[in-house]
């Protein structure tokens, strides 16, 4: 049976006390959930949340990472620091990093390769803006983000990579791609991965959908052949919203 990967991205929300409360509630309420689960609190709460989820079925994720192991990089967080805190997965190339903070494919690729070299799992986010979609550029954008983002990543490391397709116009807007539209883009992602790594790798790679996923649309999205999980933003901030997504079936 397919095991879905349901991940929560808490973004710049939650004090340490709030993060601990939410992580504790999720740990209890999701103890019987068989899906692969991850939560990504803000950096400041990683240590406290790490202690809560240790030994549970919830993986600790980080929302970003610097492109170097150490050095004069004011404000950055290193892969070594994340590993120190028990982080297992890192979200890279999120559209907010790309579009608000100007991260390009080259920088994202550097982070992807660094994280993988340290055996962290990577969630590589890709997705088009509304303007790009309306100008017929969707496939070009996705192909570029995948091929540049994964440049230099060996087939043997691909098992540690999850792709998250997140149409930018659907993030935090309440607008969701229809399950059919999302499935078609996921199929295209698989096609690009097949061109890069072969058919078996394309079949095996986990592709999450992200963009206003909620309890009432999760099951319809997950029913699609090419959708293997969800990266959830807003609805991951409350247990009553996230638990039914993780338990969509
Ligand atoms: C996200 O930030 O990855 C996301 C999908 O956000 P939301 O669920 O709020 O649209």
XYZ file of C-alpha atoms and ligand atoms in Angstrom:
259
model
C 0.000 0.000 0.000
C 1.235 3.489 -0.852
C 2.652 5.406 2.104
C 2.079 9.137 1.742
C 4.487 11.821 2.952
C 2.591 14.516 4.857
C 4.737 17.455 5.948
C 3.928 20.633 7.855
C 5.831 23.862 7.228
C 5.232 26.185 10.162
C 7.021 29.098 8.475
C 7.640 32.127 10.747
C 5.053 31.092 13.315
C 5.194 29.792 16.896
C 7.228 30.794 19.902
C 9.102 27.947 21.591
C 6.256 27.352 24.046
C 3.657 27.337 21.264
C 5.782 24.998 19.142
C 6.245 22.582 22.030
C 2.491 22.561 22.676
C 1.643 21.869 19.032
C 4.357 19.222 18.597
C 3.198 17.433 21.754
C -0.409 17.431 20.579
C 0.574 16.127 17.138
C 2.747 13.418 18.649
C -0.217 12.133 20.673
C -2.859 12.470 18.001
C -0.742 11.063 15.176
C 0.845 8.193 17.119
C -1.304 5.714 15.173
C -0.800 7.365 11.764
C 1.003 5.140 9.279
C 1.980 7.840 6.797
C 5.457 9.374 6.724
C 5.179 12.565 8.793
C 7.339 15.641 9.206
C 7.019 18.997 10.910
C 9.288 21.967 10.246
C 9.168 24.485 13.097
C 11.110 27.768 12.969
C 14.836 27.448 13.745
C 14.389 28.849 17.255
C 12.071 26.001 18.227
C 14.003 23.130 16.610
C 15.831 22.089 19.762
C 12.713 22.026 21.929
C 10.610 20.256 19.285
C 13.423 17.786 18.628
C 13.125 16.556 22.211
C 9.369 16.105 21.802
C 9.409 14.155 18.547
C 12.495 12.039 19.312
C 11.559 8.375 19.069
C 8.125 9.173 17.604
C 6.798 8.690 14.075
C 7.262 12.401 13.300
C 10.472 13.514 11.569
C 12.002 16.863 12.421
C 12.362 19.200 9.447
C 14.005 22.557 8.856
C 12.605 25.222 6.569
C 15.880 26.300 4.998
C 19.647 25.964 5.315
C 22.737 27.938 4.365
C 24.777 26.870 1.323
C 28.050 26.381 3.254
C 29.054 24.189 6.190
C 30.497 27.082 8.193
C 32.163 30.448 7.840
C 31.408 34.152 7.685
C 27.741 33.939 6.717
C 25.851 36.245 9.040
C 22.334 35.092 9.716
C 22.676 31.670 8.069
C 22.143 28.261 9.665
C 24.493 25.444 8.717
C 23.738 21.842 7.850
C 25.976 20.810 10.767
C 23.856 22.855 13.175
C 20.672 21.279 11.843
C 22.075 17.768 12.211
C 23.173 18.659 15.729
C 19.539 19.313 16.605
C 18.225 16.066 15.180
C 16.897 17.531 11.934
C 16.310 14.793 9.342
C 14.713 16.689 6.460
C 15.242 20.153 5.014
C 12.843 22.100 2.798
C 14.768 23.843 0.006
C 13.679 26.141 -2.804
C 10.382 27.087 -1.194
C 8.674 29.741 -3.323
C 8.950 32.241 -0.472
C 12.723 31.744 -0.526
C 12.765 32.021 -4.330
C 10.444 34.979 -4.766
C 10.710 36.995 -1.540
C 14.383 36.385 -0.789
C 15.701 36.046 -4.337
C 17.126 32.519 -4.132
C 17.992 31.224 -7.589
C 18.355 27.692 -8.909
C 22.136 27.764 -8.560
C 21.997 28.634 -4.854
C 19.228 26.109 -4.230
C 21.266 23.426 -6.016
C 24.267 24.178 -3.811
C 22.090 23.685 -0.729
C 20.524 20.502 -2.131
C 23.927 18.925 -2.782
C 25.268 19.981 0.619
C 22.243 18.600 2.483
C 22.398 15.296 0.589
C 26.130 14.967 1.187
C 25.299 15.117 4.909
C 22.548 12.506 4.546
C 19.720 14.916 5.250
C 16.574 14.287 3.269
C 15.587 17.152 0.991
C 12.167 18.417 -0.007
C 12.861 20.370 -3.195
C 10.016 22.778 -3.932
C 9.142 23.718 -7.490
C 6.237 25.663 -8.905
C 5.163 28.374 -11.297
C 3.770 31.832 -10.625
C 0.357 32.785 -11.996
C 2.041 34.980 -14.618
C 4.271 32.121 -15.744
C 1.260 29.804 -15.960
C -0.784 32.341 -17.923
C 2.093 32.861 -20.361
C 2.338 29.129 -21.074
C 5.654 28.788 -19.255
C 4.631 26.193 -16.670
C 6.551 23.277 -18.173
C 9.666 25.356 -18.871
C 9.739 26.626 -15.301
C 9.238 23.187 -13.753
C 11.813 21.601 -16.049
C 14.360 24.313 -15.216
C 13.757 24.162 -11.452
C 14.101 20.373 -11.452
C 17.090 20.066 -13.750
C 19.003 22.983 -12.185
C 17.956 22.095 -8.642
C 19.145 18.507 -9.025
C 22.260 19.233 -11.107
C 25.098 17.010 -9.934
C 22.848 14.860 -7.725
C 23.679 11.200 -8.315
C 20.977 8.592 -8.845
C 22.073 6.927 -5.589
C 21.172 10.104 -3.644
C 17.763 10.552 -5.267
C 16.114 8.274 -2.689
C 16.637 11.127 -0.193
C 14.877 13.664 -2.409
C 11.175 14.475 -2.333
C 9.765 16.925 -4.854
C 7.042 19.311 -3.688
C 4.991 20.805 -6.512
C 3.669 24.067 -5.138
C 2.029 26.418 -7.623
C 2.942 29.830 -6.223
C -0.573 31.186 -6.840
C -2.006 28.479 -4.570
C 0.235 29.050 -1.543
C -1.548 30.687 1.352
C -4.245 32.006 -0.970
C -7.017 29.505 -0.363
C -6.851 28.643 -4.099
C -5.967 25.010 -4.738
C -5.027 23.455 -8.048
C -7.719 20.948 -8.980
C -6.614 17.382 -8.280
C -6.571 16.819 -12.058
C -4.409 19.871 -12.779
C -2.014 19.014 -9.962
C -1.806 15.395 -11.101
C -0.924 16.509 -14.634
C 1.969 18.655 -13.358
C 3.127 15.821 -11.103
C 3.134 13.530 -14.146
C 5.235 16.112 -15.963
C 7.674 16.217 -13.023
C 7.983 12.434 -13.298
C 8.662 12.777 -17.007
C 11.523 15.203 -16.339
C 12.925 12.915 -13.616
C 12.686 9.984 -16.075
C 14.689 11.954 -18.633
C 17.319 12.718 -15.988
C 17.460 9.446 -14.039
C 15.421 6.828 -15.894
C 11.936 5.387 -15.550
C 12.442 3.458 -12.323
C 13.680 6.547 -10.496
C 10.746 8.545 -11.858
C 8.304 5.952 -10.627
C 9.904 5.776 -7.186
C 10.306 9.466 -6.452
C 7.831 10.946 -3.971
C 6.047 14.064 -5.237
C 4.069 16.102 -2.725
C 1.467 18.688 -3.629
C 1.438 21.982 -1.736
C -0.878 24.944 -1.950
C -3.821 25.463 0.388
C -4.138 21.777 1.280
C -6.855 21.313 3.897
C -8.803 18.494 5.482
C -11.594 18.868 2.927
C -9.405 18.625 -0.197
C -6.635 16.279 0.991
C -8.349 13.006 0.117
C -9.258 14.140 -3.409
C -5.693 15.295 -4.058
C -4.153 12.122 -2.587
C -6.443 9.939 -4.698
C -4.518 10.974 -7.795
C -1.980 8.552 -9.190
C 0.969 10.946 -9.214
C 0.350 12.697 -5.893
C 2.281 11.039 -3.068
C 1.806 13.434 -0.194
C 1.346 17.030 0.847
C 3.444 19.954 2.008
C 1.088 21.919 4.206
C 1.573 25.512 5.343
C -1.329 27.313 7.012
C -3.238 24.168 7.911
C -0.221 22.714 9.718
C -0.378 25.362 12.453
C -3.222 23.781 14.390
C -3.576 20.134 15.333
C -7.285 20.163 14.497
C -6.422 21.186 10.933
C -3.275 19.076 10.388
C -4.328 15.792 11.998
C -7.261 15.184 9.605
C -4.961 15.895 6.632
C -2.440 13.332 7.886
C -5.334 10.944 8.545
C -7.084 11.623 5.267
C -7.838 7.933 4.708
C 3.619 26.079 1.816
O 4.028 27.085 2.350
O 4.425 25.214 1.480
C 2.187 25.954 1.593
C 1.777 25.041 0.781
O 1.363 26.839 2.262
P -0.241 26.759 2.368
O -0.618 25.364 2.694
O -0.599 27.740 3.434
O -0.781 27.183 1.016
